[in-house]
Tab-separated table of C-alpha atoms and ligand atoms in Angstrom:
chain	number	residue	atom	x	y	z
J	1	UNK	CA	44.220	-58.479	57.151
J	2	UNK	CA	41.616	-58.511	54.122
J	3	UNK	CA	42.813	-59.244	50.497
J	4	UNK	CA	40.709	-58.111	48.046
J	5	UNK	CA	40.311	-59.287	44.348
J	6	UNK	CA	39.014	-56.589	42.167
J	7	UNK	CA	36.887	-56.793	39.117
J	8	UNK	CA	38.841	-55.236	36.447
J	9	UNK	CA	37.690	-52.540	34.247
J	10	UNK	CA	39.798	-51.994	31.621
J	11	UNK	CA	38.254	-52.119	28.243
J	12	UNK	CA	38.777	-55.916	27.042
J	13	UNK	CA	40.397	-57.249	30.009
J	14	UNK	CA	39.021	-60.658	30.886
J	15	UNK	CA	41.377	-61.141	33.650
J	16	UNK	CA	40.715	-61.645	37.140
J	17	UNK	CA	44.002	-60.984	39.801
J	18	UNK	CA	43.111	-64.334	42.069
J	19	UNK	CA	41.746	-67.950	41.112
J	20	UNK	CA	39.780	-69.903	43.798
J	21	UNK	CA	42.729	-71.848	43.418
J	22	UNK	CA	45.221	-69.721	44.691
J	23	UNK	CA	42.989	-68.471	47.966
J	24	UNK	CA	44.469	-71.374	49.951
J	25	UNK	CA	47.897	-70.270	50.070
J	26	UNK	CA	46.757	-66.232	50.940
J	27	UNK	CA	44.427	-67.739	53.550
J	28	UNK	CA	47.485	-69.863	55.244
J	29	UNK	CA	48.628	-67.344	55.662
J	30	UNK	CA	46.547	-65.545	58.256
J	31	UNK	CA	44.724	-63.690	55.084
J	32	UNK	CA	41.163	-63.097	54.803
J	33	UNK	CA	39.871	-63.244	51.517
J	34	UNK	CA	37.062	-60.951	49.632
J	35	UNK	CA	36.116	-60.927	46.007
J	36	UNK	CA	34.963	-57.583	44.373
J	37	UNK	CA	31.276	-59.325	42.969
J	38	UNK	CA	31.373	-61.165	38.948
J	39	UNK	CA	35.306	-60.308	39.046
J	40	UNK	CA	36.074	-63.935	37.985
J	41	UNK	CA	33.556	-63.750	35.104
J	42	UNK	CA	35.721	-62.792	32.236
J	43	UNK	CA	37.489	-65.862	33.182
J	44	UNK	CA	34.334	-67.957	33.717
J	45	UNK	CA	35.070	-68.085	36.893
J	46	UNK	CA	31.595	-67.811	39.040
J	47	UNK	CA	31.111	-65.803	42.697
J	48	UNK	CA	30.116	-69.293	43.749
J	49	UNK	CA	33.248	-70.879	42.923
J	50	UNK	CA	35.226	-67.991	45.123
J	51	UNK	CA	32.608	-68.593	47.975
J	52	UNK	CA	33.627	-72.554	47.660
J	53	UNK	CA	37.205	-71.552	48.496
J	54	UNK	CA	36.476	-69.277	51.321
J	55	UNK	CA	36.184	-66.053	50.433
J	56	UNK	CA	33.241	-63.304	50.855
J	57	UNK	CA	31.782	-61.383	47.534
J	58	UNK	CA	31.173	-58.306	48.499
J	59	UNK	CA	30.391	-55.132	46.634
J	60	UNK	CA	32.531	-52.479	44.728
J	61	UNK	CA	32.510	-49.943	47.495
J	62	UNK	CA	32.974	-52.832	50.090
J	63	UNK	CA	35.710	-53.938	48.874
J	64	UNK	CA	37.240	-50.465	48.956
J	65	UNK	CA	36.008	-49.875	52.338
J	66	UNK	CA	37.562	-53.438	53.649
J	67	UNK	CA	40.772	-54.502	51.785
J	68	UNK	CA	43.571	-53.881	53.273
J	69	UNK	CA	45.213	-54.796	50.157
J	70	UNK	CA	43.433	-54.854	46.308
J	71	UNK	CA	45.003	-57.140	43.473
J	72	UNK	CA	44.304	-56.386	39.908
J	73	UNK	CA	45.855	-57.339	36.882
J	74	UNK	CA	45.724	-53.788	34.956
J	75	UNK	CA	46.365	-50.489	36.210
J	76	UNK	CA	43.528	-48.387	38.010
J	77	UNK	CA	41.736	-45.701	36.621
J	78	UNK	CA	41.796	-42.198	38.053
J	79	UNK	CA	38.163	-42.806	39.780
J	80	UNK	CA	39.554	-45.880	41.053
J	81	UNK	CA	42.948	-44.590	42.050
J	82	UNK	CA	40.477	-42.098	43.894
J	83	UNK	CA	39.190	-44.440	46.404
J	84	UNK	CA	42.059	-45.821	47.803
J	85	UNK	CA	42.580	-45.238	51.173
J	86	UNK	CA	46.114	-43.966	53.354
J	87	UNK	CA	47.719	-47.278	54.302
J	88	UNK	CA	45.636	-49.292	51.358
J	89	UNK	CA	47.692	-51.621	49.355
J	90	UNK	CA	47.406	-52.275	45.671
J	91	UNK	CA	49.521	-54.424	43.364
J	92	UNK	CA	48.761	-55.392	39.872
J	93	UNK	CA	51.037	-54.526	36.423
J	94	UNK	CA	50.790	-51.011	37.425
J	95	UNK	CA	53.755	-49.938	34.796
J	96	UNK	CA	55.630	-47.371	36.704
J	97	UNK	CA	57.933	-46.760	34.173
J	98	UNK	CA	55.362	-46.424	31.377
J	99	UNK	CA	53.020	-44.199	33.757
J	100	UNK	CA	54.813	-42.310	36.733
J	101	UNK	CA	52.255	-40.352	37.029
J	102	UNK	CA	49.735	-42.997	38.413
J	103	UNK	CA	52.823	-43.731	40.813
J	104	UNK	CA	52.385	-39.565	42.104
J	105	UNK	CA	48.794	-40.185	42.376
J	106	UNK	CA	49.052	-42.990	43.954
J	107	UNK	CA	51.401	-41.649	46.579
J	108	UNK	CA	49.128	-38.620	46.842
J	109	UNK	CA	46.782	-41.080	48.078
J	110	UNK	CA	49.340	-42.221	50.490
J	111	UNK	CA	48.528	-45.688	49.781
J	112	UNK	CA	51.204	-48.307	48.877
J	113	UNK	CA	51.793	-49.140	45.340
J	114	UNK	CA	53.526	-52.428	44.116
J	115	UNK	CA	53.754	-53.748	40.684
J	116	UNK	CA	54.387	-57.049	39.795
J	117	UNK	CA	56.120	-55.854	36.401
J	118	UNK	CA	59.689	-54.133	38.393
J	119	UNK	CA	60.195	-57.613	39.604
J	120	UNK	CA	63.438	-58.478	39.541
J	121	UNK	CA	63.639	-61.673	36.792
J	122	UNK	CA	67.163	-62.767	36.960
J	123	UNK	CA	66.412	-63.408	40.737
J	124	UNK	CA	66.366	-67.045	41.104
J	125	UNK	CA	64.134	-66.757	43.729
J	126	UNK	CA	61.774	-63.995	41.755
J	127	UNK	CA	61.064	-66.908	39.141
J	128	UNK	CA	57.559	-67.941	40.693
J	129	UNK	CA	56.277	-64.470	40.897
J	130	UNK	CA	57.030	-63.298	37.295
J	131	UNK	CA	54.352	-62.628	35.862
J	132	UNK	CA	55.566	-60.818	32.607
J	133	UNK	CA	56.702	-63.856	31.648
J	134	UNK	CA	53.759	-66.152	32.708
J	135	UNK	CA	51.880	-63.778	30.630
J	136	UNK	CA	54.479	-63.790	27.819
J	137	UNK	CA	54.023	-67.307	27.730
J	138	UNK	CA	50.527	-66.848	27.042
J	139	UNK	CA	50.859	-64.454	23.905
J	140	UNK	CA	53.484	-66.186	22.771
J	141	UNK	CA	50.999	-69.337	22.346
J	142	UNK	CA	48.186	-67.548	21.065
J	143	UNK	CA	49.772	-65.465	18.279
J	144	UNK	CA	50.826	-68.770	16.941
J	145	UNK	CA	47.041	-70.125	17.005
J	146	UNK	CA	45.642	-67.155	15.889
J	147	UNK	CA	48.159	-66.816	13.021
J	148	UNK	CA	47.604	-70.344	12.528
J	149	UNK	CA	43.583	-69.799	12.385
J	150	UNK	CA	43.965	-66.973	9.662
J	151	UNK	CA	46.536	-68.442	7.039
J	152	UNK	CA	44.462	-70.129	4.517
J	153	UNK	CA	46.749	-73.378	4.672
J	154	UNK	CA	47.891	-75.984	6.484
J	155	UNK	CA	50.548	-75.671	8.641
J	156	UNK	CA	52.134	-78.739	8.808
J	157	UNK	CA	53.637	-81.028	6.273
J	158	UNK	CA	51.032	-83.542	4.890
J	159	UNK	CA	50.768	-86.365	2.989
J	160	UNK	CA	47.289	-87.334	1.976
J	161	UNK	CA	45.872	-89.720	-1.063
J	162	UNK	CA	45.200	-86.302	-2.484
J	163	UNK	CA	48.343	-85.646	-2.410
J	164	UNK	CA	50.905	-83.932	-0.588
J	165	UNK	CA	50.627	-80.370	1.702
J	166	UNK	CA	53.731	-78.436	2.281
J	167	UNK	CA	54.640	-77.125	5.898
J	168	UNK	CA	53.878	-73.302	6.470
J	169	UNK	CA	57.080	-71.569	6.690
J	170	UNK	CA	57.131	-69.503	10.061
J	171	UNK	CA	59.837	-66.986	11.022
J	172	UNK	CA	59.903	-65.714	14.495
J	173	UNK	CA	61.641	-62.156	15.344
J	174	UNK	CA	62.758	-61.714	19.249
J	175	UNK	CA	63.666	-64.593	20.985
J	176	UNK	CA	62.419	-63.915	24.496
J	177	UNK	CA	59.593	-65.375	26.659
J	178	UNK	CA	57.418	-64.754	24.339
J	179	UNK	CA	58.912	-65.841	20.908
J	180	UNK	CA	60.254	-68.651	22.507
J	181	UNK	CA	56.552	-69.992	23.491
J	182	UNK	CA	55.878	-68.974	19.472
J	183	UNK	CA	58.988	-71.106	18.117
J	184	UNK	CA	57.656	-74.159	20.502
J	185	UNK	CA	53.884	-73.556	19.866
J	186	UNK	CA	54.445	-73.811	16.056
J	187	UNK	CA	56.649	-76.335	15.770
J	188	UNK	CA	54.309	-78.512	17.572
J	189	UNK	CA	52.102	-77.051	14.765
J	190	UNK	CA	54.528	-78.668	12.448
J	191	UNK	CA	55.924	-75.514	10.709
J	192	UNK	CA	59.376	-74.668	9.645
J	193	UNK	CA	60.482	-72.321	12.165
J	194	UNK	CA	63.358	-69.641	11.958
J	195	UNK	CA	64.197	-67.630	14.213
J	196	UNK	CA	65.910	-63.805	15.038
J	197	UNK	CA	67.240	-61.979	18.198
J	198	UNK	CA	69.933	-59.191	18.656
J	199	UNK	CA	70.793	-61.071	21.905
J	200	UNK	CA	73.305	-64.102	20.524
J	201	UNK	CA	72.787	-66.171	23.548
J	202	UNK	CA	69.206	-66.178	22.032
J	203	UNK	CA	70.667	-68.705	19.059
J	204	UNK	CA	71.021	-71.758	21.488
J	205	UNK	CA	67.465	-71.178	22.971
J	206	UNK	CA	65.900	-71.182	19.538
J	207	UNK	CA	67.521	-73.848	18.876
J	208	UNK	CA	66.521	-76.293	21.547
J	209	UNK	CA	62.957	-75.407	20.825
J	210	UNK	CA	63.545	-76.176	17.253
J	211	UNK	CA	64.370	-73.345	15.396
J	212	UNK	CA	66.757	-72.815	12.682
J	213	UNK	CA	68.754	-69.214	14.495
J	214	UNK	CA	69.046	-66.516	11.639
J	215	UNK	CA	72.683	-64.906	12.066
J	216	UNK	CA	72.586	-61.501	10.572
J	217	UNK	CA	76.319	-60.233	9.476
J	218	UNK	CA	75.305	-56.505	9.405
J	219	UNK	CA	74.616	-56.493	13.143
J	220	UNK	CA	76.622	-57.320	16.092
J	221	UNK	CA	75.454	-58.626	19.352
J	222	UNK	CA	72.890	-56.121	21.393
J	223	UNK	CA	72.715	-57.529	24.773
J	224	UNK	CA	72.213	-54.657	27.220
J	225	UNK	CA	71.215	-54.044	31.133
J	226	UNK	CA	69.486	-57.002	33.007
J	227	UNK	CA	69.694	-59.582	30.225
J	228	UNK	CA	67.261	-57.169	27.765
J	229	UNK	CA	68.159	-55.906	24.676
J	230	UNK	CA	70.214	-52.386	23.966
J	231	UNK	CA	67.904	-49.871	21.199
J	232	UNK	CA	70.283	-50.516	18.166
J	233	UNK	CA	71.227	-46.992	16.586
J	234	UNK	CA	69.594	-45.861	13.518
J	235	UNK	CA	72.253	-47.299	11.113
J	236	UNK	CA	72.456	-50.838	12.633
J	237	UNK	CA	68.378	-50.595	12.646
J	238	UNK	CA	68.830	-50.129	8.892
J	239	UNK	CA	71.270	-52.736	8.524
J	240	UNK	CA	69.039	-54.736	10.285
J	241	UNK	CA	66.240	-54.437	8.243
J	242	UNK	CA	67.449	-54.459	4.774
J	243	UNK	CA	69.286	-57.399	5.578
J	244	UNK	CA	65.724	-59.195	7.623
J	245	UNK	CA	64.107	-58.275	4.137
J	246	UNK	CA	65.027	-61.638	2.000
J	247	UNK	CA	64.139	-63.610	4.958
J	248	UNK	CA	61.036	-62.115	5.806
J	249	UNK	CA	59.560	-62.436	2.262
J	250	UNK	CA	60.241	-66.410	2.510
J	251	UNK	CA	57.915	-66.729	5.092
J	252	UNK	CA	54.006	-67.802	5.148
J	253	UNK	CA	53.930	-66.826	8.810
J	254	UNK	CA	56.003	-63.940	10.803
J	255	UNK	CA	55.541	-63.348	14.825
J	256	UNK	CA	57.273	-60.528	15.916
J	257	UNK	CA	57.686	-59.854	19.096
J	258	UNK	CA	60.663	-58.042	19.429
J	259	UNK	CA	60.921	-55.312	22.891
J	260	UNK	CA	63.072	-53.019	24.446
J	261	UNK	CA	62.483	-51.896	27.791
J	262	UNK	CA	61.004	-48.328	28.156
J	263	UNK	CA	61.777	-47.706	24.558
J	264	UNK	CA	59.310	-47.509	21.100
J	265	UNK	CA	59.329	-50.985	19.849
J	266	UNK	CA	61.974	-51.490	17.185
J	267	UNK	CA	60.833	-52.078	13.584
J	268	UNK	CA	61.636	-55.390	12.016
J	269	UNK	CA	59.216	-55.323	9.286
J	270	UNK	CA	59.321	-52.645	6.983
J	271	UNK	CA	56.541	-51.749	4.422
J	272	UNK	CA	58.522	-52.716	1.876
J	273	UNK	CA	59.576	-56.524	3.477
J	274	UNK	CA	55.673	-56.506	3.554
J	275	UNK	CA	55.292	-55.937	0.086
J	276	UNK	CA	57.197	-58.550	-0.783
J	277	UNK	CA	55.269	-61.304	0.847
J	278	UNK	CA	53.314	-63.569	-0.540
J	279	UNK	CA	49.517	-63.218	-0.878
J	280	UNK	CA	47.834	-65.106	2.007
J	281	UNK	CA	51.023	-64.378	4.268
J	282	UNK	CA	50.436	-63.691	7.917
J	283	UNK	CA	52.174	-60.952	10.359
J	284	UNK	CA	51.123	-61.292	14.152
J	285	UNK	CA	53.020	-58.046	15.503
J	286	UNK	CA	52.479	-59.327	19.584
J	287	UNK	CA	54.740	-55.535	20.304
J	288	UNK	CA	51.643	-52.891	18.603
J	289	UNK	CA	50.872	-50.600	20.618
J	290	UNK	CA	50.355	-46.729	20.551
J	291	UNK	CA	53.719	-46.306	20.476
J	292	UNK	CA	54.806	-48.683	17.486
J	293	UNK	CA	55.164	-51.706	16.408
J	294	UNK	CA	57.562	-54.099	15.298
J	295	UNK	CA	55.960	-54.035	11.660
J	296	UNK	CA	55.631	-50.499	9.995
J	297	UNK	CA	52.177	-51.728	8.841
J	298	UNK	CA	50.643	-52.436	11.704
J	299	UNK	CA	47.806	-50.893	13.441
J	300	UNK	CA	47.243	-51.553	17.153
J	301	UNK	CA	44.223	-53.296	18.396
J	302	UNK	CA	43.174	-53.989	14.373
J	303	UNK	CA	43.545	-56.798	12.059
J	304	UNK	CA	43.466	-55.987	8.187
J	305	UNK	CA	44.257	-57.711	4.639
J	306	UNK	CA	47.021	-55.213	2.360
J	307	UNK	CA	46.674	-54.806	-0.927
J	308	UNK	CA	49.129	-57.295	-1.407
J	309	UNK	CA	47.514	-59.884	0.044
J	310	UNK	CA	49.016	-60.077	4.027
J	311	UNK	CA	46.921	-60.328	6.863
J	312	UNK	CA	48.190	-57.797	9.577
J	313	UNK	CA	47.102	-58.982	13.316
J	314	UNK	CA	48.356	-56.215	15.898
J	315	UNK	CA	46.168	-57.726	19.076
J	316	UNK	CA	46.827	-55.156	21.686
J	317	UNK	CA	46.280	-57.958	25.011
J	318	UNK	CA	46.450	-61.924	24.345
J	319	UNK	CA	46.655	-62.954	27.393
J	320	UNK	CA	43.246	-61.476	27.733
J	321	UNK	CA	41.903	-63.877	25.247
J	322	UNK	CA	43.227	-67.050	26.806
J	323	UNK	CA	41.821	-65.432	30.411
J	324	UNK	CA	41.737	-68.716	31.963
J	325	UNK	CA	45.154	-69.531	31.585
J	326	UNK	CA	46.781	-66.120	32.077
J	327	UNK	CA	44.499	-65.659	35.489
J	328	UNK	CA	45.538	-68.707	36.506
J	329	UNK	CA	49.338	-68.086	36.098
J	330	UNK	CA	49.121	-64.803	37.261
J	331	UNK	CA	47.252	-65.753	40.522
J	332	UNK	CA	50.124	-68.074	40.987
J	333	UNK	CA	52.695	-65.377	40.040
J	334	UNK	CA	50.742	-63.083	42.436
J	335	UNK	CA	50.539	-65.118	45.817
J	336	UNK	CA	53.973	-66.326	45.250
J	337	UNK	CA	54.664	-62.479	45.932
J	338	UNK	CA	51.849	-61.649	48.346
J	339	UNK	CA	53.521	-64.515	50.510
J	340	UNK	CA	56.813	-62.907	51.092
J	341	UNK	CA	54.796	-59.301	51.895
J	342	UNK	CA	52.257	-61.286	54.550
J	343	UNK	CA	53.042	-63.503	57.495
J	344	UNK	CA	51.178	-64.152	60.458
J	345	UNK	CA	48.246	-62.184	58.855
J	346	UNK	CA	50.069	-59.250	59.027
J	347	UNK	CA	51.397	-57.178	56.021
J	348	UNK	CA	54.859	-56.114	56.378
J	349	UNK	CA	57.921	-54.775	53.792
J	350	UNK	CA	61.295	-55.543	54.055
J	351	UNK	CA	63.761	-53.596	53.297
J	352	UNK	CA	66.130	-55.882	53.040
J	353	UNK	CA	64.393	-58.066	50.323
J	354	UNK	CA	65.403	-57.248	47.154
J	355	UNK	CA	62.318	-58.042	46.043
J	356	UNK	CA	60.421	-55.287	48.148
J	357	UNK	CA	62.905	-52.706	47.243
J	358	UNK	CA	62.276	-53.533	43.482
J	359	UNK	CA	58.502	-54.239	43.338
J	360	UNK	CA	57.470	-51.481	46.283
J	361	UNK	CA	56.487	-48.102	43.874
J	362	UNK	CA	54.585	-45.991	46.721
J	363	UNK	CA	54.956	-46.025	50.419
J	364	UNK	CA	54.347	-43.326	52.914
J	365	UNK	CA	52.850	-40.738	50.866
J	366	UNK	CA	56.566	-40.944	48.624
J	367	UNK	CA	57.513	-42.735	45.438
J	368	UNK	CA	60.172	-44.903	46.771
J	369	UNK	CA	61.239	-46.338	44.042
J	370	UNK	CA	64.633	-44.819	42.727
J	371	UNK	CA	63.383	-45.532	38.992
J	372	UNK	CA	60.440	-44.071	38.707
J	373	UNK	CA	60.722	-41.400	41.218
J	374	UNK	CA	63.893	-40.437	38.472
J	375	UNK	CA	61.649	-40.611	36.047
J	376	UNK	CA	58.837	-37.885	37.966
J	377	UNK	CA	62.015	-35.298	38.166
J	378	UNK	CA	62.416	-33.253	41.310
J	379	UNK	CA	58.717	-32.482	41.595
J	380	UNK	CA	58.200	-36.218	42.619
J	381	UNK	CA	56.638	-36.985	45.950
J	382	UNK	CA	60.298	-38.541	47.484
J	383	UNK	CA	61.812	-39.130	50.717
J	384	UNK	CA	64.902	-36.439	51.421
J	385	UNK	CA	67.124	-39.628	51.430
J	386	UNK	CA	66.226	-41.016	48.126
J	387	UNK	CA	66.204	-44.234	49.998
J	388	UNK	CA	62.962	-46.826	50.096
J	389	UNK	CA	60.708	-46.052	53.350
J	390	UNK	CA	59.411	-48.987	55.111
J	391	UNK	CA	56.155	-49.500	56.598
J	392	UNK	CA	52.393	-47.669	55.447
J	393	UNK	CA	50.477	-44.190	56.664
J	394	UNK	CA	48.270	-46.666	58.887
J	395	UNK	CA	47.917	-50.147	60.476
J	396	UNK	CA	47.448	-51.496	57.311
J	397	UNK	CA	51.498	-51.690	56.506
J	398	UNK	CA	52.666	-52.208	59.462
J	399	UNK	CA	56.399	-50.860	59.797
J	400	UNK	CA	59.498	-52.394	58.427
J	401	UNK	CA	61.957	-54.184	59.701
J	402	UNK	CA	60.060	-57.342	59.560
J	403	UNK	CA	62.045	-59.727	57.843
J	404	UNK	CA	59.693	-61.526	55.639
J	405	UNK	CA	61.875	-63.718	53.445
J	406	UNK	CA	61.100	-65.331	50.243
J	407	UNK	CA	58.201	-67.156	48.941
J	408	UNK	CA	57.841	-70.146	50.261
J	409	UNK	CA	57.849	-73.452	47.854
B	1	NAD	P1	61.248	-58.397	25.821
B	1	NAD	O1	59.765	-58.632	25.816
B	1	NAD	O2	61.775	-57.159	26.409
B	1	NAD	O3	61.787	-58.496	24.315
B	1	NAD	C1	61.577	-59.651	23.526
B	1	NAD	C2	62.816	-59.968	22.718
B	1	NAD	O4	63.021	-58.978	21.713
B	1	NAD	C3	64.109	-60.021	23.534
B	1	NAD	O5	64.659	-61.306	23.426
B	1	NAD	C4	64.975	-58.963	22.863
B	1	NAD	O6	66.342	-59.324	22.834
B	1	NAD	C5	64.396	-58.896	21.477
B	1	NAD	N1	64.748	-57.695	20.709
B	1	NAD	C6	64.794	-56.411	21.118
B	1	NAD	N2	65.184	-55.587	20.119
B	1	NAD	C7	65.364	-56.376	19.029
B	1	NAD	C8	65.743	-56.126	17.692
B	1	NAD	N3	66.043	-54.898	17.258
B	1	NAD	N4	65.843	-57.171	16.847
B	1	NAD	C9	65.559	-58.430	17.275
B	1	NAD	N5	65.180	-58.740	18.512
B	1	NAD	C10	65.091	-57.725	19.395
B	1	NAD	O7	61.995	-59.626	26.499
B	1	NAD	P2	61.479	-60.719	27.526
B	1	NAD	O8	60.788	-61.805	26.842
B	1	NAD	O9	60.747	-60.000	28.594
B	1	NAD	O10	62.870	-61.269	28.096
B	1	NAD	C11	64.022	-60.518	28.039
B	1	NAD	C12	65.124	-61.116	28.835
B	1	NAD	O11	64.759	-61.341	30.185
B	1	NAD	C13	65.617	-62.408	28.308
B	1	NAD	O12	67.013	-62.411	28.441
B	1	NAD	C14	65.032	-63.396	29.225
B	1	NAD	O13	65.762	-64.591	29.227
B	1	NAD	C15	65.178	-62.652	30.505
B	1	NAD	N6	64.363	-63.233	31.521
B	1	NAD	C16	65.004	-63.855	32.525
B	1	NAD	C17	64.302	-64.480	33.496
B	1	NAD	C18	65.010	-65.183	34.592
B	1	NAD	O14	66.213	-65.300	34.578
B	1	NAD	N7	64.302	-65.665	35.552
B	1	NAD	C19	62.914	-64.455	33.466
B	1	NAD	C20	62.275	-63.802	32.428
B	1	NAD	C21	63.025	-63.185	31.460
């Protein structure tokens, strides 16, 4: 079978699915590789440096034509969604529960979707393919850097013959992949970090990265489904945030990156907690988006000074500014999966692999995934069963039943 590596075309994106790096492991496994022409470039990754490892660069509407399976990072557009082919595989953060429409199209296309974000992350085994969290790890480290670059000051504590610098005061609000990366990134900086979750088994984490955990007595623990926070209700949200006020205005520096699955990001940082800052203060709000963010302020994709003095920074993709890095830990993320879908050259799905059942969208002309297919309503392409269908519409997929395993170390 042919694995293809497409060049991505989302505005911004400077990620690339597969490293030269990586091609090794695909091609062990009975894999050919082919590399949609300059899709390394946003990573500085050269055609040539693909060739070294094996693979063939070939052209848009090659790889279309030859891949039996295309990796991307970022969901398709509809033109490209339009070209795949019955039986054609294509994985990438596809966001099924964001966008189940692109799952119905997808299915219309009878190709087979599967998206890296629905795997399953408490799975032990699932650890070397998660690639929200290899990404995570990414923003988390840049906010810091880039919040770092714009405050006007040192961060860390100083003692010069001119005399002596105090450390930046940083607060970081959610405590998950990503703000634990933050906490870690600017201590090293040398700042005075606190930290906030709703989750209380957050506290110890912070703390072995060395933060100083912020109890709040107005809100009780919010653990919910699959180790992710609950959406607090509206008067614990307000408790929240009157109470986050005196801390916030403390701070030189405040991450937020605060989530809750399928939900509008919760706000941590009212207007008012912003006008209380000092001048030259820094917000990095890593959770702006269209829908929100986790400071009223912000606005997605912009950075801008208040009149008060704070710098706003509501970067939409970090990763995509650290592209080497995140491609690299994504293409590691990525084969880690592939492997357990390909042996023996052949693609196959299992459905007795949790991982399949979870990260498998599309198959057979159907959305096969319970979630999302819930989330289409009963117009959604579906099997009568409601259970996952195994194999593809051609030889691409070949039927299940194979057992395929996990990934191997
Ligand atoms: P996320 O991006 O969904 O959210 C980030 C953080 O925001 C979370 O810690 C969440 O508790 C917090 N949050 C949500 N609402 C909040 C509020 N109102 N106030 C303050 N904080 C709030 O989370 P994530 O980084 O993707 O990770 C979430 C969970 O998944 C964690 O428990 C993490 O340990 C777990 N996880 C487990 C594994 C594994 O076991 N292999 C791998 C990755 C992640």
């Amino acid at each position: 079978m042919k694995v293809g590596v497409a060049r991505e075309t989302a505005p911004g994106e400077r990620r690339v699915a597969l490293v030269p790096e990586t091609l090794a492991r695909i091609q062990k496994a009975g894999a050919e590789v082919i590399v949609e022409t300059g899709a390394g470039e946003g990573s500085h990754i050269p055609d040539a440096a693909y060739e070294a490892a094996g693979a063939a660069i070939v052209s848009t509407d090659e790889l279309y034509a030859q891949a039996d399976l295309i990796a991307r990072v970022q969901k398709p557009t509809a033109a490209e969604v339009g070209r795949l082919r019955a039986g054609q595989v294509l994985v990438g953060f596809l966001q099924p529960l964001l966008d189940p429409r692109l799952a119905a199209d997808i299915a219309a296309r009878n190709a087979v979707a599967i998206s890296l974000d629905a795997i399953p992350r408490t799975l032990s085994r699932a650890q070397t393919m998660d690639a929200l969290s290899s990404q995570a790890n990414v923003g988390g480290y840049k906010a810091v850097i880039l919040a770092a670059d714009t405050f006007g000051r040192y961060v860390p504590m100083l003692t010069t013959a001119a005399g002596t610098a105090k450390p930046a005061n940083v607060l970081v609000l959610g405590i998950g992949v990503a703000g634990l990366q933050a906490i870690a990134t600017a201590r090293r900086l040398g700042g005075v970090v606190k930290a906030y979750d709703v989750r209380k088994e957050t506290a110890e984490q912070a703390r072995s990265v060395g933060a100083q955990f912020i109890e709040l007595k107005s809100v009780a623990d919010a653990t919910g489904e699959g180790g992710y926070a609950r959406a607090l209700t509206p008067e614990e949200q307000h408790a929240q945030q009157e109470e986050l006020n005196s801390h916030i205005a403390a701070q030189d520096i405040v991450i937020t990156t605060a989530q809750v699955p399928g939900r509008r990001p919760p706000v941590l940082v009212t207007a008012a907690a912003v006008a209380a800052m000092k001048p030259g203060s820094v917000i990095v709000d890593m959770a702006a988006s269209d829908l929100g963010g986790n400071c009223e302020l912000s606005r997605a994709g912009e950075t801008y000074e208040t009149d008060n003095g704070v710098t706003i920074l509501a970067p939409t993709n970090l990763p995509a500014t650290m592209a080497g890095s995140a491609s690299l830990f994504y293409s590691r993320n990525l084969a880690a999966l592939l492997l357990t879908f390909i042996k023996g050259g052949q693609f196959a799905i299992d459905p007795n692999d949790e991982v399949h059942t979870a990260t498998v969208i599309t198959n057979g002309g159907q959305v096969v995934q319970t979630a999302t297919r819930k989330l289409l309503g009963p117009s959604a392409p579906a099997t009568a069963s409601g259970t996952t269908t195994t194999g593809a519409a051609n030889g691409a997929a070949t039927p299940g039943g194979t057992t395929t395993g996990g990934a191997p170390a």
